CSV table of N, CA, C and O in Angstrom, one decimal:
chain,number,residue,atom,x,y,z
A,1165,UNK,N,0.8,-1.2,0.0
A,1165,UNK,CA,0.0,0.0,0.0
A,1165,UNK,C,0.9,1.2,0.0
A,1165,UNK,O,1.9,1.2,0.7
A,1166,UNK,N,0.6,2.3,-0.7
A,1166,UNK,CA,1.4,3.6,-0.7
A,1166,UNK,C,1.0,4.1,0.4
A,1166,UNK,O,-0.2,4.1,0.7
A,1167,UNK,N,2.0,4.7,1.3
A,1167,UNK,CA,1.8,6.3,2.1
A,1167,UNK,C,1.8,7.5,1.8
A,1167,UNK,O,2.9,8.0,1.5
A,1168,UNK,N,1.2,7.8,1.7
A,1168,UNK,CA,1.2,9.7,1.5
A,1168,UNK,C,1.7,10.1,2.7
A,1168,UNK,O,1.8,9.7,3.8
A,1169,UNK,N,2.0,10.9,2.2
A,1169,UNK,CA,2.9,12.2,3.8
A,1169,UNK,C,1.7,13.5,3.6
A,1169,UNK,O,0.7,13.7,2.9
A,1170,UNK,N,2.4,14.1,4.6
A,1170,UNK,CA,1.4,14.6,4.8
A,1170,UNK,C,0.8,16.2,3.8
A,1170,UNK,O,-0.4,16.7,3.8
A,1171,UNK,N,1.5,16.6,3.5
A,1171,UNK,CA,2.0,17.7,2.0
A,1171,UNK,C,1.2,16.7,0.9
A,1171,UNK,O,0.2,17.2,0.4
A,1172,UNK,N,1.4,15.5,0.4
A,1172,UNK,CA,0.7,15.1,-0.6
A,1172,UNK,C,-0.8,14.4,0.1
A,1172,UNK,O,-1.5,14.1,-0.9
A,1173,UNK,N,-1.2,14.3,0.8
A,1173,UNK,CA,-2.9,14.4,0.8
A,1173,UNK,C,-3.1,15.6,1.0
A,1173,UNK,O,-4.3,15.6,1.2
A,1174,UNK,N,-2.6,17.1,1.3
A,1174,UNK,CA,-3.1,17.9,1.5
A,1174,UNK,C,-3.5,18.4,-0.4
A,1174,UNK,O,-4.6,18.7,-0.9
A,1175,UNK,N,-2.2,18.3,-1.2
A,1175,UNK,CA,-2.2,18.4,-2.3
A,1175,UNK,C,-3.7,17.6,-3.2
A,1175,UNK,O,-4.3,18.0,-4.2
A,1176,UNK,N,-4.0,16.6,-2.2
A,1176,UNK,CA,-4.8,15.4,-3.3
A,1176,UNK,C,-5.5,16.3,-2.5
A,1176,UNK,O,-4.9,17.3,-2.9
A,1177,UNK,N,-6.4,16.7,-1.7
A,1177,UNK,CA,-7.3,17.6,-1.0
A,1177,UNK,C,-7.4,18.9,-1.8
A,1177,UNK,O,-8.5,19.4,-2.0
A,1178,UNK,N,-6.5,19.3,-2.1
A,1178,UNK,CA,-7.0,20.8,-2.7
A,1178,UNK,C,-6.9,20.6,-3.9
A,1178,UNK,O,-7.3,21.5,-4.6
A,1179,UNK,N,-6.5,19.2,-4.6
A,1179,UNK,CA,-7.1,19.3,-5.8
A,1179,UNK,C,-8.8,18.6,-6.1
A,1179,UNK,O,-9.6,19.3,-6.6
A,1180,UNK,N,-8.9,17.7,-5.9
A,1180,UNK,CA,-10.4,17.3,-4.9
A,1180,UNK,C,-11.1,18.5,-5.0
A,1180,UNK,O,-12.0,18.5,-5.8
A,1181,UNK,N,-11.0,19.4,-4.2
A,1181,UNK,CA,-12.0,20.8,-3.5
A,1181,UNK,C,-12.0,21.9,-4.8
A,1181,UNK,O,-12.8,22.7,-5.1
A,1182,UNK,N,-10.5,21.7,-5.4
A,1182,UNK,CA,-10.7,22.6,-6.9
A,1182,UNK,C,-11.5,22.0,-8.0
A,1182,UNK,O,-12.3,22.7,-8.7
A,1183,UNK,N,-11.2,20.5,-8.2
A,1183,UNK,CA,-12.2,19.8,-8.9
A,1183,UNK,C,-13.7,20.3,-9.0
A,1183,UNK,O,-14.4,20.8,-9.9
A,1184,UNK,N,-13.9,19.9,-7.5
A,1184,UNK,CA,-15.7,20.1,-7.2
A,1184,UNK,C,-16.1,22.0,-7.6
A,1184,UNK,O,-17.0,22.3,-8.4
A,1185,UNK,N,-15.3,22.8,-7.1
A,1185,UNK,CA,-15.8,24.1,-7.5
A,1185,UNK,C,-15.6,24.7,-9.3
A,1185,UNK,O,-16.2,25.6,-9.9
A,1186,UNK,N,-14.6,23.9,-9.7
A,1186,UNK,CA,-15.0,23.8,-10.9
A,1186,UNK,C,-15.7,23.5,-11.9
A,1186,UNK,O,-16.0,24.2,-12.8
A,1187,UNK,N,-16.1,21.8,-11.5
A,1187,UNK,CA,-17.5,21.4,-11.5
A,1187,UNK,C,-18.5,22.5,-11.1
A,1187,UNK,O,-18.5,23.4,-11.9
A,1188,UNK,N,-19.1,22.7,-10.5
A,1188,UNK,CA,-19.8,23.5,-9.7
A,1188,UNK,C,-20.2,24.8,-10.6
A,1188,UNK,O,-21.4,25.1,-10.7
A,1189,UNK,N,-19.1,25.6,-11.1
A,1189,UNK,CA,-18.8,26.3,-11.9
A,1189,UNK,C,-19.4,26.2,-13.2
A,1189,UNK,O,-20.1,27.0,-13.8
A,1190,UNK,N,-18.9,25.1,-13.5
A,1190,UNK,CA,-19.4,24.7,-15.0
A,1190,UNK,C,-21.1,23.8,-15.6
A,1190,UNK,O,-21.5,23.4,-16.7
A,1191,UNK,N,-21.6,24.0,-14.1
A,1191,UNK,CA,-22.9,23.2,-14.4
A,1191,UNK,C,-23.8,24.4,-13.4
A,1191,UNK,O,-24.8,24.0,-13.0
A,1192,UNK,N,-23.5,25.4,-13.3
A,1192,UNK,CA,-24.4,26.7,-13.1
A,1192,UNK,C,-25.1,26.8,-14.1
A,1192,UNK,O,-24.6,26.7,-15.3
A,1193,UNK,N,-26.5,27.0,-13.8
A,1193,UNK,CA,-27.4,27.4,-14.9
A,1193,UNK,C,-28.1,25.7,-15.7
A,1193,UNK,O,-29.3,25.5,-15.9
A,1194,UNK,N,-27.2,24.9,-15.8
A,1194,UNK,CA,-27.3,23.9,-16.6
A,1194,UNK,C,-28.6,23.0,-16.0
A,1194,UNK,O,-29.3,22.3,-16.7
A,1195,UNK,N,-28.9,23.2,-14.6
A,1195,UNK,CA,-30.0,22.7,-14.4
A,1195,UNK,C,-31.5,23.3,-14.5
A,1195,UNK,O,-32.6,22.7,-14.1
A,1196,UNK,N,-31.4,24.6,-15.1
A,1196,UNK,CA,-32.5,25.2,-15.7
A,1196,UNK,C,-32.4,24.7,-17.4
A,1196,UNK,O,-33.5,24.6,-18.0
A,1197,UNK,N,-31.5,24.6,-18.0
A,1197,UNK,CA,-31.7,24.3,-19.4
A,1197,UNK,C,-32.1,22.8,-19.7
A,1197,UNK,O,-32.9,22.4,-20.6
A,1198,UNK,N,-31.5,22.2,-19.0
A,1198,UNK,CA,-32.2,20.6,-18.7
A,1198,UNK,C,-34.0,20.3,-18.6
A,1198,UNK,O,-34.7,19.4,-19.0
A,1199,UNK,N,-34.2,21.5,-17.9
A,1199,UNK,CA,-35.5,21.5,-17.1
A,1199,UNK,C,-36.1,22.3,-18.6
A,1199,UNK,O,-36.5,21.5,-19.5
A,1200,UNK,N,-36.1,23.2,-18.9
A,1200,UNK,CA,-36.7,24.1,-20.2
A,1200,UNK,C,-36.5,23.2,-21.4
A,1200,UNK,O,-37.5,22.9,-21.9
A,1201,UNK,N,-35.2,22.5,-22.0
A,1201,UNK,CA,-35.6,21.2,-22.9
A,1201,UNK,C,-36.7,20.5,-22.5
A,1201,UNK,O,-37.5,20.2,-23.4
A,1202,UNK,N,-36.9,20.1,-21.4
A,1202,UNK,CA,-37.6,18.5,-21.5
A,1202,UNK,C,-38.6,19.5,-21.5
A,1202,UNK,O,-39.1,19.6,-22.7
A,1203,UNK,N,-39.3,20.5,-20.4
A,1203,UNK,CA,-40.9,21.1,-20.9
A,1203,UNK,C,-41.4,21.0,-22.4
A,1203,UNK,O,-42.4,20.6,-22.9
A,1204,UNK,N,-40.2,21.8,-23.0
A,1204,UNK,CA,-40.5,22.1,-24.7
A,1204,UNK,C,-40.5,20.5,-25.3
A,1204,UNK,O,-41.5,20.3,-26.1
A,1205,UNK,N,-39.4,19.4,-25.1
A,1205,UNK,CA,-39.9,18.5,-25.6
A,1205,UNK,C,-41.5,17.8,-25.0
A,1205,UNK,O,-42.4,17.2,-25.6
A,1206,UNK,N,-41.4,17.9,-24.0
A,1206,UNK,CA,-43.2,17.2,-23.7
A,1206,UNK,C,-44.6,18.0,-24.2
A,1206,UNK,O,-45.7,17.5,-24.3
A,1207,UNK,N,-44.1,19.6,-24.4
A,1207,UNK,CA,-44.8,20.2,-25.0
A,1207,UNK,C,-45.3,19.8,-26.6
A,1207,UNK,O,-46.3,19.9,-27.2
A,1208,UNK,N,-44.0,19.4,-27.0
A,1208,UNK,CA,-44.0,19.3,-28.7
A,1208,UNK,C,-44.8,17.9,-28.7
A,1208,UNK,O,-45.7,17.7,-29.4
A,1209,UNK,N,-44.2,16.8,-27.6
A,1209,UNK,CA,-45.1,15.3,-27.7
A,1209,UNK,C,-46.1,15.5,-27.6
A,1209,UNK,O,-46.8,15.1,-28.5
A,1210,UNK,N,-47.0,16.3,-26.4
A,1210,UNK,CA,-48.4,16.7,-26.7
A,1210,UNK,C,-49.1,17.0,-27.5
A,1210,UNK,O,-50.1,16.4,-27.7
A,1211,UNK,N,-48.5,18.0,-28.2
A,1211,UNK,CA,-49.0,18.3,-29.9
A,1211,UNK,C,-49.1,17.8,-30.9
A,1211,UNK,O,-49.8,18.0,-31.8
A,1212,UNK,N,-47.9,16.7,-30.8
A,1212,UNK,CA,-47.9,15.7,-31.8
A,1212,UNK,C,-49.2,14.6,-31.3
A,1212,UNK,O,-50.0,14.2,-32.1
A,1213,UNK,N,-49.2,14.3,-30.3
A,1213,UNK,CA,-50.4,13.8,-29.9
A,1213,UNK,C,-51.5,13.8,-29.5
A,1213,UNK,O,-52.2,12.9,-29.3
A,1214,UNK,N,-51.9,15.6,-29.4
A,1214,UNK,CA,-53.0,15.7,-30.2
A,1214,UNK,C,-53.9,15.5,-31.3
A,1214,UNK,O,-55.0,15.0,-31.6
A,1215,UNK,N,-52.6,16.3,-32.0
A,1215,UNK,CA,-52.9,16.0,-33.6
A,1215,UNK,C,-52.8,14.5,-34.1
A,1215,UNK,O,-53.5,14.3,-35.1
A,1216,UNK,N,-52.2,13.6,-33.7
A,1216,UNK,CA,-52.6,12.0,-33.9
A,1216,UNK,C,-53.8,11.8,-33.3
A,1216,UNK,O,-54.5,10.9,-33.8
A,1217,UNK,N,-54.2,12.3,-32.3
A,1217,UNK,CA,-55.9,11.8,-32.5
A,1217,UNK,C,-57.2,12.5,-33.1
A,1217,UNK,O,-58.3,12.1,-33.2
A,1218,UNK,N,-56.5,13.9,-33.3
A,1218,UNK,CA,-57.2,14.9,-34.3
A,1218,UNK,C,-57.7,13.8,-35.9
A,1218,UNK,O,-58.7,13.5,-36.5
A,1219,UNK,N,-56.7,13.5,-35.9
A,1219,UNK,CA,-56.2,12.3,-37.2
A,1219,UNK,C,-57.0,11.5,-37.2
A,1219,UNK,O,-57.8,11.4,-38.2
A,1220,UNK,N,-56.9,10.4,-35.9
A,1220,UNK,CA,-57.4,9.0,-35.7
A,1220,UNK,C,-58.7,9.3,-35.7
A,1220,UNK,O,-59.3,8.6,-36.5
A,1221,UNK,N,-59.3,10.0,-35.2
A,1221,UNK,CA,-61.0,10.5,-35.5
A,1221,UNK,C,-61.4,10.4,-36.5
A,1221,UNK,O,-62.3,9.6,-36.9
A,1222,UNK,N,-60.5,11.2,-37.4
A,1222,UNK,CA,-61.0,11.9,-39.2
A,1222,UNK,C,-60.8,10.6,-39.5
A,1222,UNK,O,-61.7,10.2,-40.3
A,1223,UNK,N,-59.8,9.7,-39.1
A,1223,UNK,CA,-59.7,8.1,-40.1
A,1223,UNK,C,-60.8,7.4,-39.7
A,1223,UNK,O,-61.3,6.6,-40.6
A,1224,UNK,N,-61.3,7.4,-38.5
A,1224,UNK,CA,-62.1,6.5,-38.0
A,1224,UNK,C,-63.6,7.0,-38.7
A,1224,UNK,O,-64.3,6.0,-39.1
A,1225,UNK,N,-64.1,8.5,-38.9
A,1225,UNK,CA,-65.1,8.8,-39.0
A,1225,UNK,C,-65.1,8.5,-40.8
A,1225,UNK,O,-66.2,8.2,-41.3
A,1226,UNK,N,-63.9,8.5,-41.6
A,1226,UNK,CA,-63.8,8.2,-43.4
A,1226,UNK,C,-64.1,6.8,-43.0
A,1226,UNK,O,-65.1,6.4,-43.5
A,1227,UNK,N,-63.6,5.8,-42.2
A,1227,UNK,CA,-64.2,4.3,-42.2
A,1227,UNK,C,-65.0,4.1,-42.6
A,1227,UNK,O,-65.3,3.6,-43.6
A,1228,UNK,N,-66.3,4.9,-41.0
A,1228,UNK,CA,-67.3,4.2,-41.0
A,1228,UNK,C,-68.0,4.8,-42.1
A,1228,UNK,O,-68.6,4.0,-42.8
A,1229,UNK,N,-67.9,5.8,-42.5
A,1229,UNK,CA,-68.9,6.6,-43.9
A,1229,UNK,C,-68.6,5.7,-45.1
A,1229,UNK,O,-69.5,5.5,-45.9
A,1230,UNK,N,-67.4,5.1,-45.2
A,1230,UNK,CA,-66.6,4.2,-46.3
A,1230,UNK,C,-67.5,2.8,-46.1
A,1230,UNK,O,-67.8,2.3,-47.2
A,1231,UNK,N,-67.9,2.2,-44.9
A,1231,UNK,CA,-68.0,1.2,-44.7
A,1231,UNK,C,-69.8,1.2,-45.0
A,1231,UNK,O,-70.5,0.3,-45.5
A,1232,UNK,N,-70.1,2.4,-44.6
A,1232,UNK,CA,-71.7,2.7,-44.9
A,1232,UNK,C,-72.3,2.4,-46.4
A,1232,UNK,O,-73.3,1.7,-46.6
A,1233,UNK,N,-71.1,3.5,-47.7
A,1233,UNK,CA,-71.3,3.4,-48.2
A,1233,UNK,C,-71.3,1.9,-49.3
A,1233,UNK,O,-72.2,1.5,-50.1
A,1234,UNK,N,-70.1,1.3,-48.9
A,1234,UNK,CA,-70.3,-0.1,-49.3
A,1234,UNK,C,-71.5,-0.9,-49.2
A,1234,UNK,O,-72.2,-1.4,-50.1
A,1235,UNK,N,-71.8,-1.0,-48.0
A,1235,UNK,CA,-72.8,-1.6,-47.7
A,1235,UNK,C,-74.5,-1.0,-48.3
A,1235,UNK,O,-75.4,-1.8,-48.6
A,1236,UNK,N,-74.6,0.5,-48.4
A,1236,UNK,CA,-75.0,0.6,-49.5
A,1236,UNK,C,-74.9,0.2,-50.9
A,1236,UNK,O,-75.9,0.0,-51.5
A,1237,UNK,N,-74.1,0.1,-51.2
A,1237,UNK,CA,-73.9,0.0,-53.2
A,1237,UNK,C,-73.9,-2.0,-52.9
A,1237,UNK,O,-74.4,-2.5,-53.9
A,1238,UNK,N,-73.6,-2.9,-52.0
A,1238,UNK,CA,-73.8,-3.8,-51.9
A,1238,UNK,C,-75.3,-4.2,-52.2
A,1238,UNK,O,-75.7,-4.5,-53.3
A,1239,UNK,N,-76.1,-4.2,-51.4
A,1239,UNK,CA,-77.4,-3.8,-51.2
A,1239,UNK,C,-78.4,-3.3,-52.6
A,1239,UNK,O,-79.6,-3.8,-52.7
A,1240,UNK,N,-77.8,-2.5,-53.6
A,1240,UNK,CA,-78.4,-2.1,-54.6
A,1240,UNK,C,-77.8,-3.1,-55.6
A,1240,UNK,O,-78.4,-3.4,-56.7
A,1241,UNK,N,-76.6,-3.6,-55.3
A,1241,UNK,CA,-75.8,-4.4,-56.7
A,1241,UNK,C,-75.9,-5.7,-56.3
A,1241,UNK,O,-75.6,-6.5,-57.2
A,1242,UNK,N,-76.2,-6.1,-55.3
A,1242,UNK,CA,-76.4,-7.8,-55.0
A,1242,UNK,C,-77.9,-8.1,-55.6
A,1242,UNK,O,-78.1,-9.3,-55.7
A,1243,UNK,N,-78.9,-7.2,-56.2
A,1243,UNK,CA,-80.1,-7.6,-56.5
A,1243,UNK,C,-79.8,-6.8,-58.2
A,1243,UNK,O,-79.9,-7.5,-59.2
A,1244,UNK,N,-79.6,-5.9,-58.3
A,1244,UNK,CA,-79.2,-6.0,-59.7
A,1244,UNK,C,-78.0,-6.5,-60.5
A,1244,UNK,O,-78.1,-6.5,-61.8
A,1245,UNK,N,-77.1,-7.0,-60.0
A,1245,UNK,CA,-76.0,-7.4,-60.9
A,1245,UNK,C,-75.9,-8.1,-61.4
A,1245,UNK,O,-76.2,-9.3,-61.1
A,1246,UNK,N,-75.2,-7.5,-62.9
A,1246,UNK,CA,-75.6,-8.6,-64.3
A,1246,UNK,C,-73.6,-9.0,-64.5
A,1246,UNK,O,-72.8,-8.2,-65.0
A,1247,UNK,N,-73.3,-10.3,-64.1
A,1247,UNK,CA,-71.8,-10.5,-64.1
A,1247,UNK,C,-71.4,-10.7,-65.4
A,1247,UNK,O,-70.3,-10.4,-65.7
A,1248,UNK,N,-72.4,-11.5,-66.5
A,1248,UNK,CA,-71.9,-11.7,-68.0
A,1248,UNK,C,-72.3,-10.7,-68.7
A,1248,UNK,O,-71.9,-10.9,-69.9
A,1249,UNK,N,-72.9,-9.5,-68.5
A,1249,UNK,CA,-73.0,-8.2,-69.6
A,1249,UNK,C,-73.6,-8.4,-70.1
A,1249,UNK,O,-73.4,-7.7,-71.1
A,1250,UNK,N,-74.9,-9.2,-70.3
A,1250,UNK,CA,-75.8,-9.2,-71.4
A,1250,UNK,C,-76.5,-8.5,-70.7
A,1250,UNK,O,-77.5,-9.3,-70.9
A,1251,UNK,N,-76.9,-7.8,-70.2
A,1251,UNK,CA,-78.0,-6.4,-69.7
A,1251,UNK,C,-78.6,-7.1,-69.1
A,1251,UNK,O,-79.0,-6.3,-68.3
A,1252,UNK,N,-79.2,-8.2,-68.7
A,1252,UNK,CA,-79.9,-8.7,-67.9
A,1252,UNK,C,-79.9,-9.4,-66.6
A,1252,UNK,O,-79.7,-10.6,-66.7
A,1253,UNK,N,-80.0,-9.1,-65.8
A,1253,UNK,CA,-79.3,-9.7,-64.0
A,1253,UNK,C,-79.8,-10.8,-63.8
A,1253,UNK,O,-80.9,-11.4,-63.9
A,1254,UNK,N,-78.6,-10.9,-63.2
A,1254,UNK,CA,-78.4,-12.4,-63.0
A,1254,UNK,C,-79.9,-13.1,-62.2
A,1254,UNK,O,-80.3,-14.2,-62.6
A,1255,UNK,N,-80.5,-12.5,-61.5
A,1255,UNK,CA,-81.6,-13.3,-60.8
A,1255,UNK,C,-82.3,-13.5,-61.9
A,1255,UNK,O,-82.6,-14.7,-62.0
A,1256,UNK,N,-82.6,-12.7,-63.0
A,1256,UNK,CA,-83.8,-12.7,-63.8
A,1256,UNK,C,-83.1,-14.5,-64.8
A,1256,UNK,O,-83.8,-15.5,-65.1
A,1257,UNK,N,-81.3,-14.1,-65.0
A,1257,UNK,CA,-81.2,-14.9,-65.6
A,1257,UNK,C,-80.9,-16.1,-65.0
A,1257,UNK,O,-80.4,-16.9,-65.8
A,1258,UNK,N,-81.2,-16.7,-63.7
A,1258,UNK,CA,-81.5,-18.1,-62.9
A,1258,UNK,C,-82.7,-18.0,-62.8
A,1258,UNK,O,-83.1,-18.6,-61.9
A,1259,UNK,N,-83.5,-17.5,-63.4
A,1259,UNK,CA,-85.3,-17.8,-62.8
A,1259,UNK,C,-85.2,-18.6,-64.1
A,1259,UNK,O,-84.5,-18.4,-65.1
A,1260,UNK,N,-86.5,-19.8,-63.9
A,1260,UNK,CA,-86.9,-20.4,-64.9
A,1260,UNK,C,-88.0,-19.6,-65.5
A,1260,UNK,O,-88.8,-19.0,-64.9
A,1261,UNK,N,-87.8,-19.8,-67.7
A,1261,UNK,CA,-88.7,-19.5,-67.8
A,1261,UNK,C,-90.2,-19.6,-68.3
A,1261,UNK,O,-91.0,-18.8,-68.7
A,1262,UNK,N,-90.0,-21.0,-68.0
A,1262,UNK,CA,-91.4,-21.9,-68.3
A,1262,UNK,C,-91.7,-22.0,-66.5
A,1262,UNK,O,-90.9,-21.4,-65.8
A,1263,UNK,N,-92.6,-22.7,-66.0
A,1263,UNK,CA,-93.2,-23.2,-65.1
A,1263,UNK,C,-92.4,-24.4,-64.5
A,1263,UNK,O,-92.0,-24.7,-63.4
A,1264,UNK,N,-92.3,-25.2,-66.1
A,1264,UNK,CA,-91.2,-26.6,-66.0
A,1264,UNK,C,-90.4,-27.1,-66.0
A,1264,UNK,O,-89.9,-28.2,-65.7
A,1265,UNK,N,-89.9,-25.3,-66.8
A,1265,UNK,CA,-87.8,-25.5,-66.1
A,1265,UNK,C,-87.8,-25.2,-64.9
A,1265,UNK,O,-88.5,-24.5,-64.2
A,1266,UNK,N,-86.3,-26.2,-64.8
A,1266,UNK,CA,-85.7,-26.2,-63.3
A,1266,UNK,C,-84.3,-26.0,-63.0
A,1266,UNK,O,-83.9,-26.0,-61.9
């Protein structure tokens, strides 16, 4: 194990106590700019996450109108639709048209 005398721990001591006031020094202020980043960053995530559900609304509310209207034009084209193009739909063209076709 080393001995120090007594001149060199005083030395390691006053460099130690200069360290810290220099630290100390150099991080003045710095715990206000730490504190003012993060507000403005959580401020800016707020708004971004507003506006993501400003969003998710508008997507949700084009769905269901989307999903409405399908189900409309379903509705209208499941009883008219003619799939081979001959102008005539398809129910008319599976109906028999004697009595005794089947």
């Amino acid at each position: 194990m080393l001995d120090f005398t007594q001149d060199q721990w005083i030395s390691i001591g006053l460099i130690f106590l200069m360290g810290v006031i220099i630290g100390a020094f150099l991080m003045a202020g710095g715990g206000r700019k730490w504190k003012e980043r993060y507000r403005a960053e959580k401020a800016h995530r707020e708004r971004i996450e507003a506006d993501y559900k400003a969003a998710e609304t508008s997507w949700r509310d084009q769905d269901s109108r989307r999903a409405a209207a399908l189900r409309d034009t379903d509705r209208t084209t499941v009883r008219d639709r003619d799939t081979d193009g001959d102008g005539v739909p398809d129910r008319a063209d599976r109906a028999p048209t004697k009595p005794g076709d089947a």
